[in-house]
Short mmCIF file of C-alpha atoms and ligand atoms in Angstrom, two decimals:
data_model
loop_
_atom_site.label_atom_id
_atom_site.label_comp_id
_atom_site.label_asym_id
_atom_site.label_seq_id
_atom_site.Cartn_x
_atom_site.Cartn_y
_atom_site.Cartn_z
CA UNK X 15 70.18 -163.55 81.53
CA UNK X 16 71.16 -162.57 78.01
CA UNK X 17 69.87 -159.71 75.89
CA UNK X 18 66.99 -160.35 73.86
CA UNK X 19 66.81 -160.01 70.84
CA UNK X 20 63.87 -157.35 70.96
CA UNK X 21 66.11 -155.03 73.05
CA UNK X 22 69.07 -155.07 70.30
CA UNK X 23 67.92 -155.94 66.74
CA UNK X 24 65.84 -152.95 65.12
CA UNK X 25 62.34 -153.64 63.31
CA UNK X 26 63.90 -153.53 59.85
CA UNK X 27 66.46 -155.91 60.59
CA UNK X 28 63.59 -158.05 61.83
CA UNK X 29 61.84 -158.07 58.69
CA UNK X 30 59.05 -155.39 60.01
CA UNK X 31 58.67 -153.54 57.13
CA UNK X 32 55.32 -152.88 57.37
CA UNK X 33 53.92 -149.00 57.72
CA UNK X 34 51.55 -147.66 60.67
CA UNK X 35 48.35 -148.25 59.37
CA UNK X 36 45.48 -145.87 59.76
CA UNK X 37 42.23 -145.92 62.17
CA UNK X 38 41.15 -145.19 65.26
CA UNK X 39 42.73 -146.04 68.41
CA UNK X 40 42.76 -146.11 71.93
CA UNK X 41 44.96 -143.31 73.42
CA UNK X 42 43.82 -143.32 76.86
CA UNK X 43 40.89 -145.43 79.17
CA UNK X 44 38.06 -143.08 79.76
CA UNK X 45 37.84 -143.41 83.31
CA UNK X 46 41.81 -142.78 84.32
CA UNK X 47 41.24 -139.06 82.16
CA UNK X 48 38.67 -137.29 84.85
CA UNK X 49 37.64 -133.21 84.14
CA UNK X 50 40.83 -130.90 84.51
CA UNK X 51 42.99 -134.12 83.72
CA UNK X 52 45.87 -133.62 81.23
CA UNK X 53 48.15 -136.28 80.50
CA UNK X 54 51.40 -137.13 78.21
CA UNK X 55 51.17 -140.07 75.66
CA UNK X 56 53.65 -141.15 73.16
CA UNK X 57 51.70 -143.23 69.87
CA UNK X 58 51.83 -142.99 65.91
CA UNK X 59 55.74 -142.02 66.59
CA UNK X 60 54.66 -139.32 68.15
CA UNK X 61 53.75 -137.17 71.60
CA UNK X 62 50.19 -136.31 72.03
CA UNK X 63 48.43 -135.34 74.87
CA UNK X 64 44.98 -136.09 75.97
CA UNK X 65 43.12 -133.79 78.72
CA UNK X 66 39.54 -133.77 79.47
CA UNK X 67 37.62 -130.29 79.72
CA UNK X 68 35.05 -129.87 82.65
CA UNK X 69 32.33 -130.30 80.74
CA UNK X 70 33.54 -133.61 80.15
CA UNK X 71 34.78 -133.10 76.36
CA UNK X 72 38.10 -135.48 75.77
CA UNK X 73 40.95 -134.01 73.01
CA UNK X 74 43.71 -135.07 72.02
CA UNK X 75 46.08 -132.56 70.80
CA UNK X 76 50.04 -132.70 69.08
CA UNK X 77 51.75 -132.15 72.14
CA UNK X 78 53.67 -129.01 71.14
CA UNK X 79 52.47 -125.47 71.26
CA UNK X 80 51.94 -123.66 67.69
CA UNK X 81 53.61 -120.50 69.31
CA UNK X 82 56.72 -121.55 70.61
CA UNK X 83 56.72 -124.99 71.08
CA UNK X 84 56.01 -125.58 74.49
CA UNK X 85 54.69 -129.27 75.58
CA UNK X 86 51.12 -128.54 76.91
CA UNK X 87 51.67 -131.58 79.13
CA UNK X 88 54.64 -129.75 81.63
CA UNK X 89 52.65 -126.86 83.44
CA UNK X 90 50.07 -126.79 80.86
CA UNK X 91 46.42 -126.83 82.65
CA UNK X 92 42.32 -127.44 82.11
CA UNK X 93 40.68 -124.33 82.97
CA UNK X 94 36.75 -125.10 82.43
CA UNK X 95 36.93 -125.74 78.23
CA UNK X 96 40.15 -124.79 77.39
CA UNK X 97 43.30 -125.69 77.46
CA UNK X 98 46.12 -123.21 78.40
CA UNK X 99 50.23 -123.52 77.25
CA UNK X 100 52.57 -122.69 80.71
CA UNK X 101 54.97 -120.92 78.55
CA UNK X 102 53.24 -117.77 77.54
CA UNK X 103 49.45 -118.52 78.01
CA UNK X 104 48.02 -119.25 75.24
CA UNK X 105 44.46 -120.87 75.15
CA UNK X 106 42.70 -123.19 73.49
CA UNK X 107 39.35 -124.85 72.31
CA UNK X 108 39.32 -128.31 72.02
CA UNK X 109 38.90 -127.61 68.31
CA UNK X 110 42.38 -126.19 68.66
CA UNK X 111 41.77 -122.84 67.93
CA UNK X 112 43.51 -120.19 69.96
CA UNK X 113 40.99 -118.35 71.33
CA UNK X 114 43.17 -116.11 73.64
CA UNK X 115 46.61 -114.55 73.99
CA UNK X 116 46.26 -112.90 77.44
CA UNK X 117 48.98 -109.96 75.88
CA UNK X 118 48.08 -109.74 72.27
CA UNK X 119 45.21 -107.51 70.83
CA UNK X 120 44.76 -109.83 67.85
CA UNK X 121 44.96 -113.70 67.46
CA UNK X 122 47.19 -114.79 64.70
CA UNK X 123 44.24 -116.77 62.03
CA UNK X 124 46.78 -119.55 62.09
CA UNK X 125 47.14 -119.63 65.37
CA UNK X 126 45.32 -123.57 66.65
CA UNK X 127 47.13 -126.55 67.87
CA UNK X 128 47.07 -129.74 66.12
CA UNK X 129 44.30 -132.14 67.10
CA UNK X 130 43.25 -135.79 66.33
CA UNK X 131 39.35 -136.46 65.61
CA UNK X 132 38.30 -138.13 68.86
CA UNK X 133 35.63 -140.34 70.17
CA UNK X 134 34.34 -142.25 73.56
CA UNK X 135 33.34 -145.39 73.14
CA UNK X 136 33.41 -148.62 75.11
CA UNK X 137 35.01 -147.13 77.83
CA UNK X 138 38.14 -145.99 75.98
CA UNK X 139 39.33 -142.57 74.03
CA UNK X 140 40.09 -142.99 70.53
CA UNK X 141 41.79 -141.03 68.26
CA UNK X 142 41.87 -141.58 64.69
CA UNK X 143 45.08 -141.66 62.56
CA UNK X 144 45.75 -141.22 59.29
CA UNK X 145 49.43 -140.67 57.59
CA UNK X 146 47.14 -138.70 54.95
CA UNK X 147 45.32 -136.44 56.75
CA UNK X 148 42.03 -138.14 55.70
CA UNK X 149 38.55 -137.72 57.98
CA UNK X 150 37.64 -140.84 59.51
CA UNK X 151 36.10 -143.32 57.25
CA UNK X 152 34.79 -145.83 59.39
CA UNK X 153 33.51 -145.70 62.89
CA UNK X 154 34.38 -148.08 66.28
CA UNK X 155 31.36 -150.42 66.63
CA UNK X 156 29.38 -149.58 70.24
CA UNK X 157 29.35 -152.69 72.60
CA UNK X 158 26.42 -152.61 74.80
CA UNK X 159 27.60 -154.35 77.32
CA UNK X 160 30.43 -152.13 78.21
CA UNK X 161 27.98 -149.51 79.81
CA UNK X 162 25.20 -152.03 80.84
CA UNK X 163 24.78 -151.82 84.83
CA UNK X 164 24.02 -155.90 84.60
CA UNK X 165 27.69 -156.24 83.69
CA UNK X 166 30.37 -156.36 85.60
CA UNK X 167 33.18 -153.21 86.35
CA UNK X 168 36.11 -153.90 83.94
CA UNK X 169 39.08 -155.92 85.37
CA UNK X 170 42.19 -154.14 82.88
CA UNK X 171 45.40 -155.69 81.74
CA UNK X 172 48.19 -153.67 79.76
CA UNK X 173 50.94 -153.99 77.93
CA UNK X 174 53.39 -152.82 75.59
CA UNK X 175 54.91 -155.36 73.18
CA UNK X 176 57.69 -154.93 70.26
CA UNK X 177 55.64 -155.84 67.65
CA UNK X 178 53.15 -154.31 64.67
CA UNK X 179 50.19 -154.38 65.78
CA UNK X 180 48.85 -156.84 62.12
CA UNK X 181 51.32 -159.52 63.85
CA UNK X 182 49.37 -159.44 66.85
CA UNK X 183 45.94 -159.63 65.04
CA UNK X 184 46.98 -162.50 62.80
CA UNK X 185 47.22 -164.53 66.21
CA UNK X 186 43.19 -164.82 65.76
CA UNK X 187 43.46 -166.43 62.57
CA UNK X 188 46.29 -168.60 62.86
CA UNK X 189 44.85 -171.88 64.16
CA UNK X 190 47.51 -173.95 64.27
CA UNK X 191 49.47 -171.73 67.07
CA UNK X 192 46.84 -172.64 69.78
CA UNK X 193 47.46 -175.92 70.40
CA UNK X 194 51.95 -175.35 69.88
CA UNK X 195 51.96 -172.03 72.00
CA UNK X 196 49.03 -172.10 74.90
CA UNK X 197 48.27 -176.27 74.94
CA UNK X 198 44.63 -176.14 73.95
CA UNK X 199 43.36 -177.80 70.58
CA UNK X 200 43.57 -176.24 67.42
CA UNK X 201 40.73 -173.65 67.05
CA UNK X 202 39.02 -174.33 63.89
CA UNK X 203 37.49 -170.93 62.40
CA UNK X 204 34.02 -171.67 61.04
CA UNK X 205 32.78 -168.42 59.72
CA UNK X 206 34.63 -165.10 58.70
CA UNK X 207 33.23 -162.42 57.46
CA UNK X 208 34.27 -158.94 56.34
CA UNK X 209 32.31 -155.53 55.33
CA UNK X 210 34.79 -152.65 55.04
CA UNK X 211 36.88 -151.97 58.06
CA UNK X 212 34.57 -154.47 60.35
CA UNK X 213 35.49 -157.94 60.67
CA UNK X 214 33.98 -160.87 62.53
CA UNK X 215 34.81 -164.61 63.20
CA UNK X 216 33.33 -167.28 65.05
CA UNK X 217 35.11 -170.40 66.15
CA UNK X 218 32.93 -172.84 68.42
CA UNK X 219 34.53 -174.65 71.31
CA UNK X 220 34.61 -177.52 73.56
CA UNK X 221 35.66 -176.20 76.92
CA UNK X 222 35.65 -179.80 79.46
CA UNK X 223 34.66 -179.17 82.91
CA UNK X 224 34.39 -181.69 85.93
CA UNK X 225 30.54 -182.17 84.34
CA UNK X 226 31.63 -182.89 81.34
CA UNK X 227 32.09 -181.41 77.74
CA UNK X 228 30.48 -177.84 77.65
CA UNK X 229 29.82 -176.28 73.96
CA UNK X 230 30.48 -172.50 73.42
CA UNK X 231 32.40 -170.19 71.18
CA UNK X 232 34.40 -167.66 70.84
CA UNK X 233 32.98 -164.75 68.64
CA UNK X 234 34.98 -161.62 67.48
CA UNK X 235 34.23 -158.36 66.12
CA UNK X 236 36.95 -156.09 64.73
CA UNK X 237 36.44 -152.55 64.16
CA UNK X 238 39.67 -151.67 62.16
CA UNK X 239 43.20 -152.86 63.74
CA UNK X 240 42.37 -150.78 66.65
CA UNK X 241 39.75 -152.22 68.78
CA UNK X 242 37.74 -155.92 68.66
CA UNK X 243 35.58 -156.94 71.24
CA UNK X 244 35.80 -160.71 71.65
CA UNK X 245 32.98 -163.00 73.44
CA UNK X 246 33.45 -166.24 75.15
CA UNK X 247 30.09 -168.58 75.89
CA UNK X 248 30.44 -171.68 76.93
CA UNK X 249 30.98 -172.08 80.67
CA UNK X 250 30.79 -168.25 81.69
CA UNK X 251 29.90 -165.47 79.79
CA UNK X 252 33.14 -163.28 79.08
CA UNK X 253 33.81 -159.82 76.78
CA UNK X 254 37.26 -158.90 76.48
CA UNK X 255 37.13 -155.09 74.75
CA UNK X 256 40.85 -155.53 73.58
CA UNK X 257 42.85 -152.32 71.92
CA UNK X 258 45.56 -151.99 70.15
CA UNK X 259 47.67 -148.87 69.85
CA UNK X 260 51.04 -148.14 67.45
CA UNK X 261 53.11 -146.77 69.65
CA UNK X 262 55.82 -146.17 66.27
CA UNK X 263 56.21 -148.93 63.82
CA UNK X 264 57.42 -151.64 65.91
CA UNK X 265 55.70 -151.08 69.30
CA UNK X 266 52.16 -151.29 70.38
CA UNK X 267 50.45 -150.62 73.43
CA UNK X 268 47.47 -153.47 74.26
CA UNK X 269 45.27 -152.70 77.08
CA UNK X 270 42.49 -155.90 77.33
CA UNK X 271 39.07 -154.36 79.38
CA UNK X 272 37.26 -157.88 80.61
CA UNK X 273 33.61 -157.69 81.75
CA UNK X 274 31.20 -160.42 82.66
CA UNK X 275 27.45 -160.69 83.83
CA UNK X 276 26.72 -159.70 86.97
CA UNK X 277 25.35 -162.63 89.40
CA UNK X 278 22.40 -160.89 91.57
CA UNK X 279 24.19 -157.43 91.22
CA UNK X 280 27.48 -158.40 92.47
CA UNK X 281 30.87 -158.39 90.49
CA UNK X 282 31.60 -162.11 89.74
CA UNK X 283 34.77 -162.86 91.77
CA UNK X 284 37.00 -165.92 91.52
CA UNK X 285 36.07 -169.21 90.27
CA UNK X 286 35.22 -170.04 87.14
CA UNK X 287 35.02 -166.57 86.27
CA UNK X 288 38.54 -165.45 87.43
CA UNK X 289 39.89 -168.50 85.82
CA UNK X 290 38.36 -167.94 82.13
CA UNK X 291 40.55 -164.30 82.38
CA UNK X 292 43.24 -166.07 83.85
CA UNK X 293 43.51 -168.32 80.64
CA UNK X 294 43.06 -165.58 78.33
CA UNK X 295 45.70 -163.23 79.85
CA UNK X 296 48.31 -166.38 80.38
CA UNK X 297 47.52 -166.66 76.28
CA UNK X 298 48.39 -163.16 75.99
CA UNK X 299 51.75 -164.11 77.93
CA UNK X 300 52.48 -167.22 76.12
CA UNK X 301 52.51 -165.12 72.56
CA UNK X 302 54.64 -162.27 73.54
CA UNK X 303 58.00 -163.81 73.19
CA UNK X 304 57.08 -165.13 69.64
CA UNK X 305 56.03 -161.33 68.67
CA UNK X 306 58.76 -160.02 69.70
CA UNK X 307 61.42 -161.83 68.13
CA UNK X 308 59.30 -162.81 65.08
CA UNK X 309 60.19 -161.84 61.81
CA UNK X 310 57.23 -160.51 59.20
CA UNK X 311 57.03 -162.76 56.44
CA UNK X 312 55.68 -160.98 53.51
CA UNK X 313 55.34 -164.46 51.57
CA UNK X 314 55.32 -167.52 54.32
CA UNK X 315 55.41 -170.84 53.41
CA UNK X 316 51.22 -171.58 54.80
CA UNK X 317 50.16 -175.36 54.48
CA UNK X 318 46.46 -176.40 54.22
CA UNK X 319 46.32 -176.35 58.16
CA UNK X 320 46.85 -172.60 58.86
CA UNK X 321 43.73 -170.51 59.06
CA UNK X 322 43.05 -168.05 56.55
CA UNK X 323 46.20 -165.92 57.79
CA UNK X 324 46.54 -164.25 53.69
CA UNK X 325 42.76 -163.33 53.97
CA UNK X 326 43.41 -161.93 56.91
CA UNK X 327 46.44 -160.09 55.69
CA UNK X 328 44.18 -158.80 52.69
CA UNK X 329 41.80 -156.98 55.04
CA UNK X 330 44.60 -155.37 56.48
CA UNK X 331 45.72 -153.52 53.33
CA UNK X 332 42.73 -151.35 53.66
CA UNK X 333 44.40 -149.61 56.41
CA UNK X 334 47.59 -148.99 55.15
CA UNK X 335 48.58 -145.07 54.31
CA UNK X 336 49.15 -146.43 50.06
CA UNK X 337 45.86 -147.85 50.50
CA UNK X 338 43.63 -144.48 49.98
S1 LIG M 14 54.72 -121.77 73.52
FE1 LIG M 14 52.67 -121.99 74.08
S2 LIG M 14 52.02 -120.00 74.54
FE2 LIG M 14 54.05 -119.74 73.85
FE1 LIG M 15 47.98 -166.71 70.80
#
């Protein structure tokens, strides 16, 4: 096998020359951080970690210690709220503040770590980002379902592809690609609206089945660049909660979160169920490649075919550090 070109060409040379853009994003799965947990993530082009107190408050801190530079991550621990540094023991709120130096008599007033705002929502921990050091402007829509005991456990897919994350998005929008990429007819986009950071499209569908043509739809909500939850009727109710994280400028980290009505309490296995994520995770598959080896177009070529891929484009501007 040869190299790809993802491996060897850098995002520059591949025409990536757009910035990380702002929001809020996943930087860990709620459920995989328990009390006492501390853990190590790399995202904005940078190293973070993310611990959980015993209380059950999530931060996310810049991994490095403001004392001496230690990474909380290696020998740091969770000791009921704060967080303590293995090199000399500093601790901390989840604020950041230093609230004690076990050999100092007085704490140094700059003395607090370096923290993203954080939130829990839909079953994920986001952090927001902002180049400018802005408050958060806009918040992650709540999805119901994702905490509803009628709906099914999430059944998680992950992974990390060499792309900017606005590529990735754009696949929503572009019609044309579904029928050239995953087989299926073109999906026509019948309604798009925006308000601010929030975005939401509807496309209906044919799905046909042994009993003939069913009608249903696909309906997505963005909040940001970050996180959209997307629901499929038709044949069987589906929500994929889908985030998407900038790992730097040319990676992102996708984690998809499916979830589905429960029949008579129990987790829908198999069948037409299974087969619906299946599809939607063999899509996922089918678009990689293209991302990866893609080159950003700041101007394509679009013909009256494409879906609205420069509207699209337009909301993403919001997001981007010049923007504000
Ligand atoms: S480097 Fe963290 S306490 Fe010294
Ligand atoms: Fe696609």
């Amino acid at each position: 096998m040869g190299v790809s070109p993802s491996e060897s060409v850098a995002a520059v040379d591949r025409g990536v020359g757009l910035p990380i853009p702002n929001g809020w994003y996943a930087v860990g799965v709620s459920d995989e951080v328990p009390p006492g947990a501390l853990v190590s993530v790399r995202y904005f082009g940078r190293e973070w970690v993310v611990f959980r107190t015993e209380s059950g408050q999530a931060a996310v801190f810049a991994a490095h210690c403001p004392h001496l530079g230690a990474h909380f991550a290696y020998g740091g621990s969770v000791a009921g709220e704060i967080l303590r540094c293995p090199f000399h023991g500093w601790e901390f709120a989840t604020s950041g503040e230093c609230r004690a130096i076990p050999y100092a008599k007085r704490i140094p007033p700059n003395a607090r770590a370096d923290t993203l705002p954080t939130v829990e929502r839909n079953g994920f921990i986001f952090a927001w980002w902002d180049d400018g050091g802005r408050e958060p402007w806009y918040e992650i829509r709540e999805v119901p379902e994702a905490v509803d005991p009628n709906w099914s456990s999430p059944d998680r897919y992950e992974w990390t592809v060499r792309a900017h994350g606005q590529e990735l998005g754009e696949n929503g929008v572009d019609s044309a690609h579904f029928f050239h990429v995953h087989g299926t007819q073109n999906i026509p986009l019948t309604e798009a609206t925006e308000d601010g950071a929030y975005r939401h499209a509807f496309s209906p569908i044919e799905m046909k089945t042994p009993r003939g043509a069913v009608k249903g739809g696909i309906d997505s909500r963005q909040s940001g660049l970050g996180f959209a939850a997307t629901r499929f009727t038709g044949i069987c109710e589906t929500l994929e909660l889908a985030v998407t994280t900038p790992i730097d400028a040319d990676r992102v980290h996708v984690r998809y979160a499916f979830i589905q009505p429960r029949i008579d309490g129990k987790e829908p296995v198999g069948g037409v169920a299974g087969a619906i994520i299946k599809d939607i995770v063999k899509q996922m598959n089918e678009d990689v490649p293209i991302w990866e080896n893609k080159s950003y177009l700041p101007r394509p070529t679009l013909c009256d075919g494409d879906g609205p891929i420069a509207d699209f484009r337009r909301w993403c501007e919001q997001f981007y550090p010049q923007a504000g």
